[in-house]
JSON list of C-alpha atoms in Angstrom, two decimals:
[
{"chain": "A", "resi": 291, "resn": "MET", "atom": "CA", "xyz": [0.00, 0.00, 0.00]},
{"chain": "A", "resi": 292, "resn": "TYR", "atom": "CA", "xyz": [2.85, 2.39, 0.87]},
{"chain": "A", "resi": 293, "resn": "PHE", "atom": "CA", "xyz": [4.39, 2.13, -2.61]},
{"chain": "A", "resi": 294, "resn": "LEU", "atom": "CA", "xyz": [1.03, 2.67, -4.31]},
{"chain": "A", "resi": 295, "resn": "ILE", "atom": "CA", "xyz": [0.50, 5.92, -2.44]},
{"chain": "A", "resi": 296, "resn": "GLU", "atom": "CA", "xyz": [3.90, 7.24, -3.49]},
{"chain": "A", "resi": 297, "resn": "GLU", "atom": "CA", "xyz": [3.47, 6.06, -7.08]},
{"chain": "A", "resi": 298, "resn": "TYR", "atom": "CA", "xyz": [0.11, 7.72, -7.72]},
{"chain": "A", "resi": 299, "resn": "PHE", "atom": "CA", "xyz": [0.51, 10.92, -5.76]},
{"chain": "A", "resi": 300, "resn": "PRO", "atom": "CA", "xyz": [3.68, 12.81, -6.77]},
{"chain": "A", "resi": 301, "resn": "LEU", "atom": "CA", "xyz": [3.37, 15.33, -3.95]},
{"chain": "A", "resi": 302, "resn": "VAL", "atom": "CA", "xyz": [3.39, 12.48, -1.45]},
{"chain": "A", "resi": 303, "resn": "TYR", "atom": "CA", "xyz": [6.26, 10.79, -3.33]},
{"chain": "A", "resi": 304, "resn": "PHE", "atom": "CA", "xyz": [8.52, 13.85, -3.19]},
{"chain": "A", "resi": 305, "resn": "GLY", "atom": "CA", "xyz": [7.26, 14.94, 0.22]},
{"chain": "A", "resi": 306, "resn": "LEU", "atom": "CA", "xyz": [8.20, 11.61, 1.78]},
{"chain": "A", "resi": 307, "resn": "ALA", "atom": "CA", "xyz": [11.65, 11.85, 0.16]},
{"chain": "A", "resi": 308, "resn": "LYS", "atom": "CA", "xyz": [12.23, 15.21, 1.83]},
{"chain": "A", "resi": 309, "resn": "LEU", "atom": "CA", "xyz": [10.90, 13.87, 5.14]},
{"chain": "A", "resi": 310, "resn": "ARG", "atom": "CA", "xyz": [13.34, 10.92, 4.94]},
{"chain": "A", "resi": 311, "resn": "ALA", "atom": "CA", "xyz": [16.26, 13.34, 4.55]},
{"chain": "A", "resi": 312, "resn": "ILE", "atom": "CA", "xyz": [15.08, 15.41, 7.51]},
{"chain": "A", "resi": 313, "resn": "LEU", "atom": "CA", "xyz": [14.74, 12.35, 9.73]},
{"chain": "A", "resi": 314, "resn": "LEU", "atom": "CA", "xyz": [18.10, 10.92, 8.64]},
{"chain": "A", "resi": 315, "resn": "ARG", "atom": "CA", "xyz": [19.83, 14.24, 9.37]},
{"chain": "A", "resi": 316, "resn": "PHE", "atom": "CA", "xyz": [20.44, 13.04, 12.94]},
{"chain": "A", "resi": 317, "resn": "ALA", "atom": "CA", "xyz": [22.21, 9.85, 11.84]},
{"chain": "A", "resi": 318, "resn": "PHE", "atom": "CA", "xyz": [24.50, 11.27, 9.12]},
{"chain": "A", "resi": 319, "resn": "LYS", "atom": "CA", "xyz": [27.59, 13.40, 9.56]},
{"chain": "A", "resi": 320, "resn": "LYS", "atom": "CA", "xyz": [25.73, 16.07, 7.56]},
{"chain": "A", "resi": 321, "resn": "ILE", "atom": "CA", "xyz": [22.65, 16.42, 5.37]},
{"chain": "A", "resi": 322, "resn": "GLY", "atom": "CA", "xyz": [22.07, 19.83, 3.83]},
{"chain": "A", "resi": 323, "resn": "ARG", "atom": "CA", "xyz": [18.92, 21.81, 3.12]},
{"chain": "A", "resi": 324, "resn": "ASP", "atom": "CA", "xyz": [16.25, 20.74, 0.64]},
{"chain": "A", "resi": 325, "resn": "THR", "atom": "CA", "xyz": [17.72, 17.26, 0.14]},
{"chain": "A", "resi": 326, "resn": "SER", "atom": "CA", "xyz": [15.50, 14.34, -0.94]},
{"chain": "A", "resi": 327, "resn": "ILE", "atom": "CA", "xyz": [16.14, 10.65, -0.30]},
{"chain": "A", "resi": 328, "resn": "GLN", "atom": "CA", "xyz": [13.77, 8.23, -2.03]},
{"chain": "A", "resi": 329, "resn": "TYR", "atom": "CA", "xyz": [12.59, 4.91, -0.61]},
{"chain": "A", "resi": 330, "resn": "GLY", "atom": "CA", "xyz": [14.70, 1.75, -0.49]},
{"chain": "A", "resi": 331, "resn": "CYS", "atom": "CA", "xyz": [18.09, 3.46, -0.08]},
{"chain": "A", "resi": 332, "resn": "PHE", "atom": "CA", "xyz": [20.77, 1.76, 2.03]},
{"chain": "A", "resi": 333, "resn": "PHE", "atom": "CA", "xyz": [23.49, 3.54, 3.99]},
{"chain": "A", "resi": 334, "resn": "ASN", "atom": "CA", "xyz": [26.45, 1.93, 5.74]},
{"chain": "A", "resi": 335, "resn": "GLY", "atom": "CA", "xyz": [28.59, 4.17, 7.96]},
{"chain": "A", "resi": 336, "resn": "MET", "atom": "CA", "xyz": [26.15, 7.07, 8.09]},
{"chain": "A", "resi": 337, "resn": "ARG", "atom": "CA", "xyz": [28.44, 9.01, 10.45]},
{"chain": "A", "resi": 338, "resn": "ASN", "atom": "CA", "xyz": [31.02, 9.08, 7.64]},
{"chain": "A", "resi": 339, "resn": "ILE", "atom": "CA", "xyz": [28.63, 10.48, 5.01]},
{"chain": "A", "resi": 340, "resn": "GLU", "atom": "CA", "xyz": [28.23, 14.19, 4.21]},
{"chain": "A", "resi": 341, "resn": "ILE", "atom": "CA", "xyz": [25.47, 15.33, 1.85]},
{"chain": "A", "resi": 342, "resn": "GLY", "atom": "CA", "xyz": [25.13, 18.95, 0.71]},
{"chain": "A", "resi": 343, "resn": "ASP", "atom": "CA", "xyz": [22.16, 21.16, -0.19]},
{"chain": "A", "resi": 344, "resn": "LYS", "atom": "CA", "xyz": [19.64, 20.39, -2.95]},
{"chain": "A", "resi": 345, "resn": "VAL", "atom": "CA", "xyz": [20.72, 16.77, -3.40]},
{"chain": "A", "resi": 346, "resn": "TYR", "atom": "CA", "xyz": [18.31, 14.24, -4.91]},
{"chain": "A", "resi": 347, "resn": "ILE", "atom": "CA", "xyz": [19.07, 10.58, -4.16]},
{"chain": "A", "resi": 348, "resn": "ASN", "atom": "CA", "xyz": [16.81, 8.29, -6.15]},
{"chain": "A", "resi": 349, "resn": "HIS", "atom": "CA", "xyz": [15.40, 5.00, -4.90]},
{"chain": "A", "resi": 350, "resn": "HIS", "atom": "CA", "xyz": [17.53, 1.96, -4.06]},
{"chain": "A", "resi": 351, "resn": "THR", "atom": "CA", "xyz": [20.80, 3.89, -4.01]},
{"chain": "A", "resi": 352, "resn": "GLU", "atom": "CA", "xyz": [23.54, 2.60, -1.70]},
{"chain": "A", "resi": 353, "resn": "LEU", "atom": "CA", "xyz": [26.23, 4.68, 0.02]},
{"chain": "A", "resi": 354, "resn": "LEU", "atom": "CA", "xyz": [28.80, 2.40, 1.67]},
{"chain": "A", "resi": 355, "resn": "ALA", "atom": "CA", "xyz": [31.23, 4.33, 3.87]},
{"chain": "A", "resi": 356, "resn": "ARG", "atom": "CA", "xyz": [31.97, 1.92, 6.68]},
{"chain": "A", "resi": 357, "resn": "ASP", "atom": "CA", "xyz": [35.40, 3.25, 7.70]},
{"chain": "A", "resi": 358, "resn": "VAL", "atom": "CA", "xyz": [36.01, 6.37, 5.58]},
{"chain": "A", "resi": 359, "resn": "GLY", "atom": "CA", "xyz": [33.90, 9.14, 4.19]},
{"chain": "A", "resi": 360, "resn": "ILE", "atom": "CA", "xyz": [31.70, 9.83, 1.26]},
{"chain": "A", "resi": 361, "resn": "SER", "atom": "CA", "xyz": [31.28, 13.54, 0.58]},
{"chain": "A", "resi": 362, "resn": "ILE", "atom": "CA", "xyz": [28.47, 14.63, -1.75]},
{"chain": "A", "resi": 363, "resn": "GLY", "atom": "CA", "xyz": [28.40, 18.30, -2.71]},
{"chain": "A", "resi": 364, "resn": "ASN", "atom": "CA", "xyz": [25.49, 20.61, -3.53]},
{"chain": "A", "resi": 365, "resn": "TYR", "atom": "CA", "xyz": [23.01, 20.41, -6.43]},
{"chain": "A", "resi": 366, "resn": "ILE", "atom": "CA", "xyz": [23.55, 16.72, -7.14]},
{"chain": "A", "resi": 367, "resn": "MET", "atom": "CA", "xyz": [21.23, 14.26, -8.89]},
{"chain": "A", "resi": 368, "resn": "ILE", "atom": "CA", "xyz": [21.86, 10.56, -8.24]},
{"chain": "A", "resi": 369, "resn": "GLY", "atom": "CA", "xyz": [19.93, 7.99, -10.30]},
{"chain": "A", "resi": 370, "resn": "GLN", "atom": "CA", "xyz": [18.27, 4.89, -8.94]},
{"chain": "A", "resi": 371, "resn": "HIS", "atom": "CA", "xyz": [20.21, 1.72, -8.08]},
{"chain": "A", "resi": 372, "resn": "THR", "atom": "CA", "xyz": [23.52, 3.61, -7.90]},
{"chain": "A", "resi": 373, "resn": "ILE", "atom": "CA", "xyz": [26.25, 2.42, -5.52]},
{"chain": "A", "resi": 374, "resn": "LEU", "atom": "CA", "xyz": [29.12, 4.43, -4.00]},
{"chain": "A", "resi": 375, "resn": "ILE", "atom": "CA", "xyz": [31.60, 2.06, -2.33]},
{"chain": "A", "resi": 376, "resn": "ALA", "atom": "CA", "xyz": [34.39, 3.60, -0.23]},
{"chain": "A", "resi": 377, "resn": "ASP", "atom": "CA", "xyz": [36.15, 0.35, 0.67]},
{"chain": "A", "resi": 378, "resn": "ASN", "atom": "CA", "xyz": [37.51, -2.63, -1.22]},
{"chain": "A", "resi": 379, "resn": "HIS", "atom": "CA", "xyz": [38.80, -6.08, -0.26]},
{"chain": "A", "resi": 380, "resn": "ASN", "atom": "CA", "xyz": [42.54, -6.70, -0.15]},
{"chain": "A", "resi": 381, "resn": "TYR", "atom": "CA", "xyz": [43.81, -9.67, -2.16]},
{"chain": "A", "resi": 382, "resn": "GLN", "atom": "CA", "xyz": [47.59, -9.17, -2.61]},
{"chain": "A", "resi": 383, "resn": "ASP", "atom": "CA", "xyz": [48.91, -11.68, -0.02]},
{"chain": "A", "resi": 384, "resn": "PRO", "atom": "CA", "xyz": [49.14, -15.14, -1.63]},
{"chain": "A", "resi": 385, "resn": "LYS", "atom": "CA", "xyz": [49.64, -16.80, 1.78]},
{"chain": "A", "resi": 386, "resn": "THR", "atom": "CA", "xyz": [46.37, -15.51, 3.23]},
{"chain": "A", "resi": 387, "resn": "LEU", "atom": "CA", "xyz": [42.82, -16.21, 2.14]},
{"chain": "A", "resi": 388, "resn": "MET", "atom": "CA", "xyz": [41.22, -13.08, 0.71]},
{"chain": "A", "resi": 389, "resn": "ILE", "atom": "CA", "xyz": [38.46, -13.13, 3.32]},
{"chain": "A", "resi": 390, "resn": "PHE", "atom": "CA", "xyz": [41.11, -12.60, 6.03]},
{"chain": "A", "resi": 391, "resn": "GLN", "atom": "CA", "xyz": [43.08, -9.84, 4.28]},
{"chain": "A", "resi": 392, "resn": "GLY", "atom": "CA", "xyz": [40.88, -6.98, 5.38]},
{"chain": "A", "resi": 393, "resn": "SER", "atom": "CA", "xyz": [40.03, -4.00, 3.25]},
{"chain": "A", "resi": 394, "resn": "THR", "atom": "CA", "xyz": [41.43, -0.76, 1.91]},
{"chain": "A", "resi": 395, "resn": "ASN", "atom": "CA", "xyz": [39.35, 2.36, 2.45]},
{"chain": "A", "resi": 396, "resn": "LYS", "atom": "CA", "xyz": [39.48, 5.54, 0.38]},
{"chain": "A", "resi": 397, "resn": "LYS", "atom": "CA", "xyz": [37.15, 8.55, 0.50]},
{"chain": "A", "resi": 398, "resn": "ILE", "atom": "CA", "xyz": [34.76, 9.27, -2.38]},
{"chain": "A", "resi": 399, "resn": "ILE", "atom": "CA", "xyz": [34.13, 12.93, -3.24]},
{"chain": "A", "resi": 400, "resn": "VAL", "atom": "CA", "xyz": [31.32, 14.17, -5.48]},
{"chain": "A", "resi": 401, "resn": "GLU", "atom": "CA", "xyz": [31.77, 17.87, -6.15]},
{"chain": "A", "resi": 402, "resn": "ASP", "atom": "CA", "xyz": [28.92, 20.36, -6.83]},
{"chain": "A", "resi": 403, "resn": "ASP", "atom": "CA", "xyz": [26.53, 20.29, -9.81]},
{"chain": "A", "resi": 404, "resn": "VAL", "atom": "CA", "xyz": [26.92, 16.62, -10.76]},
{"chain": "A", "resi": 405, "resn": "TRP", "atom": "CA", "xyz": [24.47, 14.25, -12.44]},
{"chain": "A", "resi": 406, "resn": "ILE", "atom": "CA", "xyz": [25.06, 10.56, -11.75]},
{"chain": "A", "resi": 407, "resn": "GLY", "atom": "CA", "xyz": [22.90, 8.32, -13.92]},
{"chain": "A", "resi": 408, "resn": "THR", "atom": "CA", "xyz": [21.06, 5.15, -12.98]},
{"chain": "A", "resi": 409, "resn": "HIS", "atom": "CA", "xyz": [22.92, 1.91, -12.12]},
{"chain": "A", "resi": 410, "resn": "VAL", "atom": "CA", "xyz": [26.29, 3.65, -11.73]},
{"chain": "A", "resi": 411, "resn": "ILE", "atom": "CA", "xyz": [29.01, 2.17, -9.50]},
{"chain": "A", "resi": 412, "resn": "ILE", "atom": "CA", "xyz": [31.62, 4.51, -8.03]},
{"chain": "A", "resi": 413, "resn": "LEU", "atom": "CA", "xyz": [34.64, 2.79, -6.47]},
{"chain": "A", "resi": 414, "resn": "PRO", "atom": "CA", "xyz": [36.95, 3.86, -3.59]},
{"chain": "A", "resi": 415, "resn": "GLY", "atom": "CA", "xyz": [39.13, 6.95, -3.87]},
{"chain": "A", "resi": 416, "resn": "VAL", "atom": "CA", "xyz": [37.28, 8.53, -6.79]},
{"chain": "A", "resi": 417, "resn": "THR", "atom": "CA", "xyz": [36.54, 12.24, -7.11]},
{"chain": "A", "resi": 418, "resn": "ILE", "atom": "CA", "xyz": [33.72, 13.23, -9.45]},
{"chain": "A", "resi": 419, "resn": "GLY", "atom": "CA", "xyz": [34.58, 16.74, -10.64]},
{"chain": "A", "resi": 420, "resn": "ARG", "atom": "CA", "xyz": [32.26, 19.73, -10.53]},
{"chain": "A", "resi": 421, "resn": "GLY", "atom": "CA", "xyz": [29.67, 19.98, -13.28]},
{"chain": "A", "resi": 422, "resn": "SER", "atom": "CA", "xyz": [30.29, 16.49, -14.63]},
{"chain": "A", "resi": 423, "resn": "ILE", "atom": "CA", "xyz": [27.88, 13.80, -15.83]},
{"chain": "A", "resi": 424, "resn": "VAL", "atom": "CA", "xyz": [28.30, 10.06, -15.26]},
{"chain": "A", "resi": 425, "resn": "ALA", "atom": "CA", "xyz": [26.32, 8.07, -17.84]},
{"chain": "A", "resi": 426, "resn": "ALA", "atom": "CA", "xyz": [23.94, 5.29, -16.81]},
{"chain": "A", "resi": 427, "resn": "GLY", "atom": "CA", "xyz": [25.58, 1.95, -16.11]},
{"chain": "A", "resi": 428, "resn": "ALA", "atom": "CA", "xyz": [29.11, 3.33, -15.80]},
{"chain": "A", "resi": 429, "resn": "VAL", "atom": "CA", "xyz": [31.68, 1.87, -13.41]},
{"chain": "A", "resi": 430, "resn": "VAL", "atom": "CA", "xyz": [33.87, 4.74, -12.22]},
{"chain": "A", "resi": 431, "resn": "THR", "atom": "CA", "xyz": [37.34, 3.57, -11.18]},
{"chain": "A", "resi": 432, "resn": "LYS", "atom": "CA", "xyz": [39.28, 6.84, -11.67]},
{"chain": "A", "resi": 433, "resn": "ASP", "atom": "CA", "xyz": [38.72, 10.54, -11.03]},
{"chain": "A", "resi": 434, "resn": "VAL", "atom": "CA", "xyz": [36.32, 12.37, -13.35]},
{"chain": "A", "resi": 435, "resn": "GLU", "atom": "CA", "xyz": [37.44, 15.77, -14.64]},
{"chain": "A", "resi": 436, "resn": "PRO", "atom": "CA", "xyz": [35.20, 18.79, -14.02]},
{"chain": "A", "resi": 437, "resn": "TYR", "atom": "CA", "xyz": [32.58, 19.47, -16.71]},
{"chain": "A", "resi": 438, "resn": "SER", "atom": "CA", "xyz": [33.19, 16.16, -18.44]},
{"chain": "A", "resi": 439, "resn": "ILE", "atom": "CA", "xyz": [30.82, 13.38, -19.47]},
{"chain": "A", "resi": 440, "resn": "VAL", "atom": "CA", "xyz": [32.02, 9.84, -18.76]},
{"chain": "A", "resi": 441, "resn": "GLY", "atom": "CA", "xyz": [30.51, 6.43, -19.45]},
{"chain": "A", "resi": 442, "resn": "GLY", "atom": "CA", "xyz": [31.26, 2.76, -19.91]},
{"chain": "A", "resi": 443, "resn": "VAL", "atom": "CA", "xyz": [32.94, -0.04, -17.98]},
{"chain": "A", "resi": 444, "resn": "PRO", "atom": "CA", "xyz": [35.37, 1.17, -16.83]},
{"chain": "A", "resi": 445, "resn": "ALA", "atom": "CA", "xyz": [34.18, 4.77, -17.28]},
{"chain": "A", "resi": 446, "resn": "LYS", "atom": "CA", "xyz": [36.09, 6.77, -19.86]},
{"chain": "A", "resi": 447, "resn": "LEU", "atom": "CA", "xyz": [35.83, 10.36, -21.07]},
{"chain": "A", "resi": 448, "resn": "LEU", "atom": "CA", "xyz": [33.13, 10.65, -23.75]},
{"chain": "A", "resi": 449, "resn": "LYS", "atom": "CA", "xyz": [33.32, 14.42, -24.18]},
{"chain": "A", "resi": 450, "resn": "TYR", "atom": "CA", "xyz": [33.35, 17.70, -22.31]},
{"chain": "A", "resi": 451, "resn": "ARG", "atom": "CA", "xyz": [30.11, 19.56, -21.66]},
{"chain": "A", "resi": 452, "resn": "PHE", "atom": "CA", "xyz": [31.58, 22.85, -22.89]},
{"chain": "A", "resi": 453, "resn": "ASP", "atom": "CA", "xyz": [34.59, 24.21, -24.75]},
{"chain": "A", "resi": 454, "resn": "LYS", "atom": "CA", "xyz": [37.74, 25.09, -22.75]},
{"chain": "A", "resi": 455, "resn": "GLU", "atom": "CA", "xyz": [36.92, 28.80, -22.48]},
{"chain": "A", "resi": 456, "resn": "THR", "atom": "CA", "xyz": [33.40, 28.16, -21.16]},
{"chain": "A", "resi": 457, "resn": "ILE", "atom": "CA", "xyz": [34.74, 25.63, -18.63]},
{"chain": "A", "resi": 458, "resn": "LYS", "atom": "CA", "xyz": [37.26, 28.23, -17.44]},
{"chain": "A", "resi": 459, "resn": "LYS", "atom": "CA", "xyz": [34.42, 30.74, -16.89]},
{"chain": "A", "resi": 460, "resn": "ALA", "atom": "CA", "xyz": [32.13, 28.13, -15.26]},
{"chain": "A", "resi": 461, "resn": "ARG", "atom": "CA", "xyz": [34.80, 27.21, -12.71]},
{"chain": "A", "resi": 462, "resn": "LYS", "atom": "CA", "xyz": [34.78, 30.81, -11.45]},
{"chain": "A", "resi": 463, "resn": "ILE", "atom": "CA", "xyz": [31.02, 30.85, -10.72]},
{"chain": "A", "resi": 464, "resn": "ASN", "atom": "CA", "xyz": [30.13, 30.78, -7.03]},
{"chain": "A", "resi": 465, "resn": "TRP", "atom": "CA", "xyz": [26.85, 28.84, -7.22]},
{"chain": "A", "resi": 466, "resn": "SER", "atom": "CA", "xyz": [26.01, 29.42, -3.56]},
{"chain": "A", "resi": 467, "resn": "GLN", "atom": "CA", "xyz": [25.63, 33.15, -4.35]},
{"chain": "A", "resi": 468, "resn": "VAL", "atom": "CA", "xyz": [23.97, 32.73, -7.76]},
{"chain": "A", "resi": 469, "resn": "VAL", "atom": "CA", "xyz": [21.31, 30.21, -6.68]},
{"chain": "A", "resi": 470, "resn": "GLY", "atom": "CA", "xyz": [20.17, 32.45, -3.84]},
{"chain": "A", "resi": 471, "resn": "THR", "atom": "CA", "xyz": [19.19, 35.10, -6.40]},
{"chain": "A", "resi": 472, "resn": "LEU", "atom": "CA", "xyz": [17.18, 32.69, -8.60]},
{"chain": "A", "resi": 473, "resn": "LYS", "atom": "CA", "xyz": [13.41, 32.57, -8.15]}
]
């Protein structure tokens, strides 16, 4: 019954997503203003997760930050069934079973104004640069340059959103000041 209500009444659907973010604010390291978290999301290591303002996390997204942080900037869209994993199993010691080798943990950073498509996987230590787009289904193993569009497995540069001069100008914009003036 719960899912039917959300499905057929958009105001309820988005209202509950905002309410989830407000309630989870006490469990996370930080959740900013006007953030929405859809149903079915899973969070491991909430005290290590920072989420900025105006972030939309779609349903069944997972943020796994057991021992290190995940930092999500402002004005972010994250598609459904996306996973951010800040730790990885060790496997280098041939004399020890992998299950007993522990894990390596590296922080994930998503800078401001990023769109992460559906079914994306972001692995430990990755920084997603400001203004970039990660295409649906991508597996991100390396840093993503600002204002770029990446996709594939592993994710590779597809193109830049703008020419070099426009990117240079865009990097100088202070969105926290600009957005406050928008109606």
